[in-house]
Coordinates of C-alpha atoms in Angstrom, one line a residue:
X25 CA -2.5 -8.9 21.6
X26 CA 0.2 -10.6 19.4
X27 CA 2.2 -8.9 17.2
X28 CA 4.6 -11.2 15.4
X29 CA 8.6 -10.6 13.6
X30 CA 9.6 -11.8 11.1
X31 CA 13.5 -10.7 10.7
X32 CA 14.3 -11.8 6.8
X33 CA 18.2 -11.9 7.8
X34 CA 21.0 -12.8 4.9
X35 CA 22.0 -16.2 7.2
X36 CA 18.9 -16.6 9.4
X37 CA 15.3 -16.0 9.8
X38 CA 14.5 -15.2 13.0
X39 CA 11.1 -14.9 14.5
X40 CA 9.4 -13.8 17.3
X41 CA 6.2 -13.2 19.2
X42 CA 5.5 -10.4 21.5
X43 CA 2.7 -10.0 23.6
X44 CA 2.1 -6.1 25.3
X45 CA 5.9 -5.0 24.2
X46 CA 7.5 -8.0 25.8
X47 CA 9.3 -11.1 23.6
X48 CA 7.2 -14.5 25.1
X49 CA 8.3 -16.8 22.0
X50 CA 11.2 -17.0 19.2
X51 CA 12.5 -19.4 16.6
X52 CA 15.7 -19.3 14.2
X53 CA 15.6 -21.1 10.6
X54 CA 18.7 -21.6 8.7
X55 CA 18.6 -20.3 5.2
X56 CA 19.7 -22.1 2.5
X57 CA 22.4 -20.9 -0.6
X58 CA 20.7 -17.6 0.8
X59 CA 17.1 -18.7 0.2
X60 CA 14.2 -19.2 2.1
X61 CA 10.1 -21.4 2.4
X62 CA 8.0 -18.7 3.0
X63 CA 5.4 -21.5 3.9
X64 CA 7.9 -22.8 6.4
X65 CA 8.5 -19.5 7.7
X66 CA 4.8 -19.3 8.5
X67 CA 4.1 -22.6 9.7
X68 CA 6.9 -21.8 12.4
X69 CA 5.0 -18.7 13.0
X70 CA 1.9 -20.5 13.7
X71 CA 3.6 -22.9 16.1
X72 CA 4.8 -19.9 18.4
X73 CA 1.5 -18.5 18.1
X74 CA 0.2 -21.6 19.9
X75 CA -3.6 -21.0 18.7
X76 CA -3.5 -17.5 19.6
X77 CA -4.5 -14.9 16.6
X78 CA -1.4 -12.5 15.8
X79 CA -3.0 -8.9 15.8
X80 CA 0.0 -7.1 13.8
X81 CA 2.9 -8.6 12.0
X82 CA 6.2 -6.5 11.2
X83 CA 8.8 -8.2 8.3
X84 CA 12.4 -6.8 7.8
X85 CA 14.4 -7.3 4.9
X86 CA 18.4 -7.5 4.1
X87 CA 17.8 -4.8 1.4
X88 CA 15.7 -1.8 -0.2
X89 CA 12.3 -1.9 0.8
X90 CA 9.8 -1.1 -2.3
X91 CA 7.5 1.8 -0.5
X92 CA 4.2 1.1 -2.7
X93 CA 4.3 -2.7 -3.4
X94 CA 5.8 -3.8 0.0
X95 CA 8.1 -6.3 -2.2
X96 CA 12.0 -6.4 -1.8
X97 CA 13.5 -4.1 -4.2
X98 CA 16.9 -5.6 -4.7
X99 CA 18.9 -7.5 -1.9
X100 CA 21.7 -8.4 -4.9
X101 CA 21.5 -12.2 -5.0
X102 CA 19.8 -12.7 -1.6
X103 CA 16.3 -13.9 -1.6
X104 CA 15.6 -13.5 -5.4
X105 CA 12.2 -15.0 -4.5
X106 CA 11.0 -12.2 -2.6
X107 CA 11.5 -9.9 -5.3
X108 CA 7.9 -8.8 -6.7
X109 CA 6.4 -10.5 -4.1
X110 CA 3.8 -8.1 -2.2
X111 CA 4.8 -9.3 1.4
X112 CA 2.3 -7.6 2.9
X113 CA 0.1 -9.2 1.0
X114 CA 1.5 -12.6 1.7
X115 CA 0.7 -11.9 5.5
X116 CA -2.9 -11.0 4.8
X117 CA -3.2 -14.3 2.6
X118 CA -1.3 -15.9 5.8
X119 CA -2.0 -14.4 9.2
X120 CA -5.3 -12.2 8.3
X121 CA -3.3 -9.0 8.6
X122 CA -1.4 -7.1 6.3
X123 CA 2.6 -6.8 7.5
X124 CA 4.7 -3.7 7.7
X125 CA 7.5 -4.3 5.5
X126 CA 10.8 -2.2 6.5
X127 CA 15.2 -2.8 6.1
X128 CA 16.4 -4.6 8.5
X129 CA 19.0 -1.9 9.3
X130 CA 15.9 0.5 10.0
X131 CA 14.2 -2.1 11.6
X132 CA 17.4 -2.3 14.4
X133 CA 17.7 1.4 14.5
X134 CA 14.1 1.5 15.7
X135 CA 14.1 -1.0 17.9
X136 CA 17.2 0.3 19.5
X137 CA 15.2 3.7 19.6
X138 CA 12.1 2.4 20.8
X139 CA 13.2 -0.2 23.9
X140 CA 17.6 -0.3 24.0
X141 CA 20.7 1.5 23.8
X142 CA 19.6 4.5 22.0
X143 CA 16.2 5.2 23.8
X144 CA 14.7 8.8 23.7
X145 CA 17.5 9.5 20.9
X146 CA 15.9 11.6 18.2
X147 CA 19.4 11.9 16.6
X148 CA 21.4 8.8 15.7
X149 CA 23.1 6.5 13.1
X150 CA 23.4 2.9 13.1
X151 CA 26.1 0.4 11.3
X152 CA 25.7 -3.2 11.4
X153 CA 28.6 -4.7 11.0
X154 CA 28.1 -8.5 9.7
X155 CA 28.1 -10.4 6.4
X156 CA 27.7 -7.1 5.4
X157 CA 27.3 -3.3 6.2
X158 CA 24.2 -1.8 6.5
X159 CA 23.6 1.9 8.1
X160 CA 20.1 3.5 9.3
X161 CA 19.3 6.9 10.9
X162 CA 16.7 9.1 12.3
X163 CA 16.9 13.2 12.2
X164 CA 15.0 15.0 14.5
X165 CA 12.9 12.3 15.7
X166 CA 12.1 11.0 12.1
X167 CA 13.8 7.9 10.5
X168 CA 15.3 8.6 7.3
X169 CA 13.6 6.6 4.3
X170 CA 13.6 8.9 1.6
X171 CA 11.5 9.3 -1.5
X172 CA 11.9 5.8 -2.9
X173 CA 13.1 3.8 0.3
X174 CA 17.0 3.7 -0.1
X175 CA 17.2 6.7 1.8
X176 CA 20.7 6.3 4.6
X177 CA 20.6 2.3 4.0
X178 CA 23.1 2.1 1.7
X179 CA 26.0 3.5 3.5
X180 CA 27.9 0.0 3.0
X181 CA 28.1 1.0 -0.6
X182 CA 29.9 4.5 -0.3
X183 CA 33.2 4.2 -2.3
X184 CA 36.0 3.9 0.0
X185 CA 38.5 3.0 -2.9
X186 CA 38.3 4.7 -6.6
X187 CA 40.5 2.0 -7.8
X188 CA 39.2 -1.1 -5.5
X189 CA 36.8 -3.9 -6.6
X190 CA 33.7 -4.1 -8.2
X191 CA 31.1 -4.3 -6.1
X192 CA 27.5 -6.6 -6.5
X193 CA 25.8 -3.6 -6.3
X194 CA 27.5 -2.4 -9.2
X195 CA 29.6 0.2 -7.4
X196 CA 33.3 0.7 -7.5
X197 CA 35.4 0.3 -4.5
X198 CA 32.2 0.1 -1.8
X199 CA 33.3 -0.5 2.2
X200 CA 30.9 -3.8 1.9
X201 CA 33.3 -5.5 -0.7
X202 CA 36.7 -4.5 1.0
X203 CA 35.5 -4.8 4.7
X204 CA 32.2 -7.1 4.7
X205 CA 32.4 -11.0 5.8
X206 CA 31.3 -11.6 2.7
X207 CA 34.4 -10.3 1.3
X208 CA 36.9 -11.5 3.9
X209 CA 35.6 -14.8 2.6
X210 CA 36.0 -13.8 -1.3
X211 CA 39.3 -12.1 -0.7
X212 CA 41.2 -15.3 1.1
X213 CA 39.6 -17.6 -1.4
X214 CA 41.2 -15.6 -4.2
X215 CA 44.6 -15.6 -2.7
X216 CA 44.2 -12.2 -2.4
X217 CA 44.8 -12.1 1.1
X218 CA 48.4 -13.0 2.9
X219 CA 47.3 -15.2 6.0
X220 CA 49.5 -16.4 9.2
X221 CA 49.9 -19.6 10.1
X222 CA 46.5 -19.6 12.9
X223 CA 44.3 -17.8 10.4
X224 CA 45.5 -20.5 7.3
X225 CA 45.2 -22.8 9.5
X226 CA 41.6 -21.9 10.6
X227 CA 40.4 -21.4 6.8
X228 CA 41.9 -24.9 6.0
X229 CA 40.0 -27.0 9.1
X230 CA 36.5 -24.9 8.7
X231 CA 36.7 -24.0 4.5
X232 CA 36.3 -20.4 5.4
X233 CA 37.1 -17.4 7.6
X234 CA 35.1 -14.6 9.4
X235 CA 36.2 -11.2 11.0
X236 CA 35.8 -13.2 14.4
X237 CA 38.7 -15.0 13.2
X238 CA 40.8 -12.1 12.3
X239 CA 40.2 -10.8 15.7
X240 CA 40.8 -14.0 17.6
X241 CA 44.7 -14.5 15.4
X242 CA 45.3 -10.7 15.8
X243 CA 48.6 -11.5 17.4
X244 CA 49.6 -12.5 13.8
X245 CA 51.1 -9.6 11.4
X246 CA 49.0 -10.4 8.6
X247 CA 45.6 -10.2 10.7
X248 CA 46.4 -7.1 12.5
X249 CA 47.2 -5.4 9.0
X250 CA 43.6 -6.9 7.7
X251 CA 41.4 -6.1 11.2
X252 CA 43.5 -2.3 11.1
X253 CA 42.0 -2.1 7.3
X254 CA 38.8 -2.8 8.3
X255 CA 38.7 -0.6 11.3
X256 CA 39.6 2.3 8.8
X257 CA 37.2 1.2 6.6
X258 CA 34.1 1.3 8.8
X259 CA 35.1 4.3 10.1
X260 CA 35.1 5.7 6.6
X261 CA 31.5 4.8 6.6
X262 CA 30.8 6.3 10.5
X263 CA 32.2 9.8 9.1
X264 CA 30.3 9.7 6.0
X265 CA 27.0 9.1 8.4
X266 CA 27.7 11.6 10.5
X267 CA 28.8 14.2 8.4
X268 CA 25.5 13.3 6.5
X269 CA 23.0 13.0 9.6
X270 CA 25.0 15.0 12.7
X271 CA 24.0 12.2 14.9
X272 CA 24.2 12.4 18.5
X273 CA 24.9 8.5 19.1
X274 CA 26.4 6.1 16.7
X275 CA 24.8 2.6 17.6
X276 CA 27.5 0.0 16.3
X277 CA 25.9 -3.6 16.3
X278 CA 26.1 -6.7 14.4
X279 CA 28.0 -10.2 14.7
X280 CA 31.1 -8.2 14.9
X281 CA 30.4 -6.5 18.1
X282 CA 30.6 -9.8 19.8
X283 CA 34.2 -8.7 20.5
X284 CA 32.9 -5.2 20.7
X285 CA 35.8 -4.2 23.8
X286 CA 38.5 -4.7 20.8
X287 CA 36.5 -2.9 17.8
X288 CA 34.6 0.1 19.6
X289 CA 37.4 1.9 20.9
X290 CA 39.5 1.7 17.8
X291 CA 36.2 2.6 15.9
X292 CA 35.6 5.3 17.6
X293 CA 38.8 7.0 18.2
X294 CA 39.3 6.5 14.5
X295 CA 36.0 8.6 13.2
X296 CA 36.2 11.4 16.2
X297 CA 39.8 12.1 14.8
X298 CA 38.7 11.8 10.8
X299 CA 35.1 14.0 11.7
X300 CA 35.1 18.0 10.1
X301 CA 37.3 19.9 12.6
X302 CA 33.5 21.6 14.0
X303 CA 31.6 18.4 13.9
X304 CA 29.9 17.2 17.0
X305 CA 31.7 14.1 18.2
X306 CA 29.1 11.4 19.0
X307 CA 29.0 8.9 21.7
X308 CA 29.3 5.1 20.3
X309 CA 27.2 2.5 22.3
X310 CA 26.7 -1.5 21.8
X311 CA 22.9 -3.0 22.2
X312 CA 22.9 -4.8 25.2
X313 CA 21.0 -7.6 22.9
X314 CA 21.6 -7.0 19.5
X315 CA 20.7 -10.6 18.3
X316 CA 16.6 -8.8 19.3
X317 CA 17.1 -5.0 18.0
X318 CA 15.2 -5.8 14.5
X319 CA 12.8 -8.2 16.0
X320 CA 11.9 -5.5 18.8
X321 CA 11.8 -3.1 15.8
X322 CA 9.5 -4.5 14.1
X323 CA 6.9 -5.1 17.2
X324 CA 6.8 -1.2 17.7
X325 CA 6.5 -0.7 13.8
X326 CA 3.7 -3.2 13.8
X327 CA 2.0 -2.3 16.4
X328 CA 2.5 1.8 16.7
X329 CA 1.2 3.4 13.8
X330 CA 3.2 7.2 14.5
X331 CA 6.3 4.5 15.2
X332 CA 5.5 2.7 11.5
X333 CA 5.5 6.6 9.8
X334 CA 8.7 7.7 11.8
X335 CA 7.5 10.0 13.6
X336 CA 7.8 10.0 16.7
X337 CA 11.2 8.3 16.9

């Protein structure tokens, strides 16, 4: 049996082929201006296949999942040709089978759940920290989706700041658009930022500047006093999760993480001293392959029916 991913990221697609719960074939496209070729996409597909028939097919999303039409709700100016588009549907027309469309952030949560740093967990949040913030969770064994899909996905776009920027999403003051890459980007473009002498430097040779970089010129004032805001930010984000879903583990993952022995501690230490005075104070772990967690995800959704209805996670 083949079930194939499909992982719609905001940067990348990444695909993969697993055959009886293991990964036996992958692929990475570039997007482009944060659009994609579907019919690229599938062609790929069909090379990893190598001939044989894919069985089940699972596709994650960078935004809110439309429950009745399988179509991407609204990513906010990410993959506007996916929206309306019934891409289960599209995989019937494509592979034979209809796909199991899900957020990526879920998508993570469960393969993290299912085969990685959270396994057997029936209580847990997650927070990918990236080009942007997205948050999952499961309660009791059941992942959180909620009457029309945005349930605990959108925990980027709590309002950290009454008075800070207008969001895409149309919020005020959201933790993606004062602590995202996305914004790290905006905010040095705009001059909003002060930068030292490395990170200028860094933004001048590459036209741009990532959280990586913040970390890696951390010596500098002016990027401690940026990396120390965005540390307080996501934890803002952490607390709200917990307080919301009394989680037992807090999986933190995400491009960020690649210098996860500078950002957990801080993270952490930061939310158990914020949490309600009673609340349970979680443990925080890192995937041990996070660049995998929606790709495994979406093989246990695809191919586990209870797993697809959250039920037994």
């Amino acid at each position: 049996m083949r079930t194939v991913a499909i992982d719609l990221g905001g940067t990348a697609v990444k695909l993969g082929v697993f055959a009886s719960g293991d990964l036996v074939a992958g692929d990475e496209l570039a997007t482009v201006d944060g659009q994609i070729g579907l019919d690229e996409v599938a062609d790929r597909v069909e090379t990893l296949l190598e001939g044989e028939p894919a069985e089940a097919i699972g596709i994650a999303v960078p935004g809110v999942v439309d429950p009745r039409t399988s179509s991407l709700l609204s990513a906010h100016g990410k993959y506007a040709e996916l929206h309306d588009l019934d891409l289960a549907e599209w995989s019937s027309a494509r592979f034979g089978h209809r796909a199991v469309v899900e957020n990526d952030a879920r998508a993570a949560l469960i393969g993290e759940l299912s085969d990685g740093s959270a396994r057997g967990e029936r209580d847990a949040v997650l927070i990918v920290l990236g080009t942007g913030i997205g948050t999952a969770a499961v309660m009791d064994g059941c992942i959180v989706r909620g009457r029309h899909g945005h349930g605990a996905i959108l925990g980027g776009h709590v309002t950290v700041d009454l008075d800070g920027p207008r969001c895409p999403c149309g919020n005020v003051g959201c933790a993606e658009a004062l602590a995202s890459t996305w914004a790290l980007d905006a905010a040095a473009a705009a001059g909003e930022l002060a930068l030292g002498p490395r990170l200028a430097a860094r933004r001048s040779a590459h036209g741009g500047i990532g959280i990586r970089d913040l970390i890696e010129t951390r010596d500098e004032p002016q990027s401690a006093a940026v990396l120390d805001h965005y540390i307080r930010t996501w934890a803002a984000v952490v607390v709200t999760q917990c307080h919301a879903f009394d989680p037992d583990v807090v999986i933190v993952t995400g491009g960020v993480m690649r210098a996860g022995e500078i950002i957990l501690p801080a993270l952490r230490d930061r939310v158990h001293a914020d949490l309600w005075s009673s609340s349970f104070r979680p443990r925080f772990v890192i995937p041990d392959d996070p660049s995998t967690s929606v790709l495994r995800g979406l093989a246990a959704l695809a191919s586990d029916p209870q797993a697809k209805d959250g039920h037994d996670r």
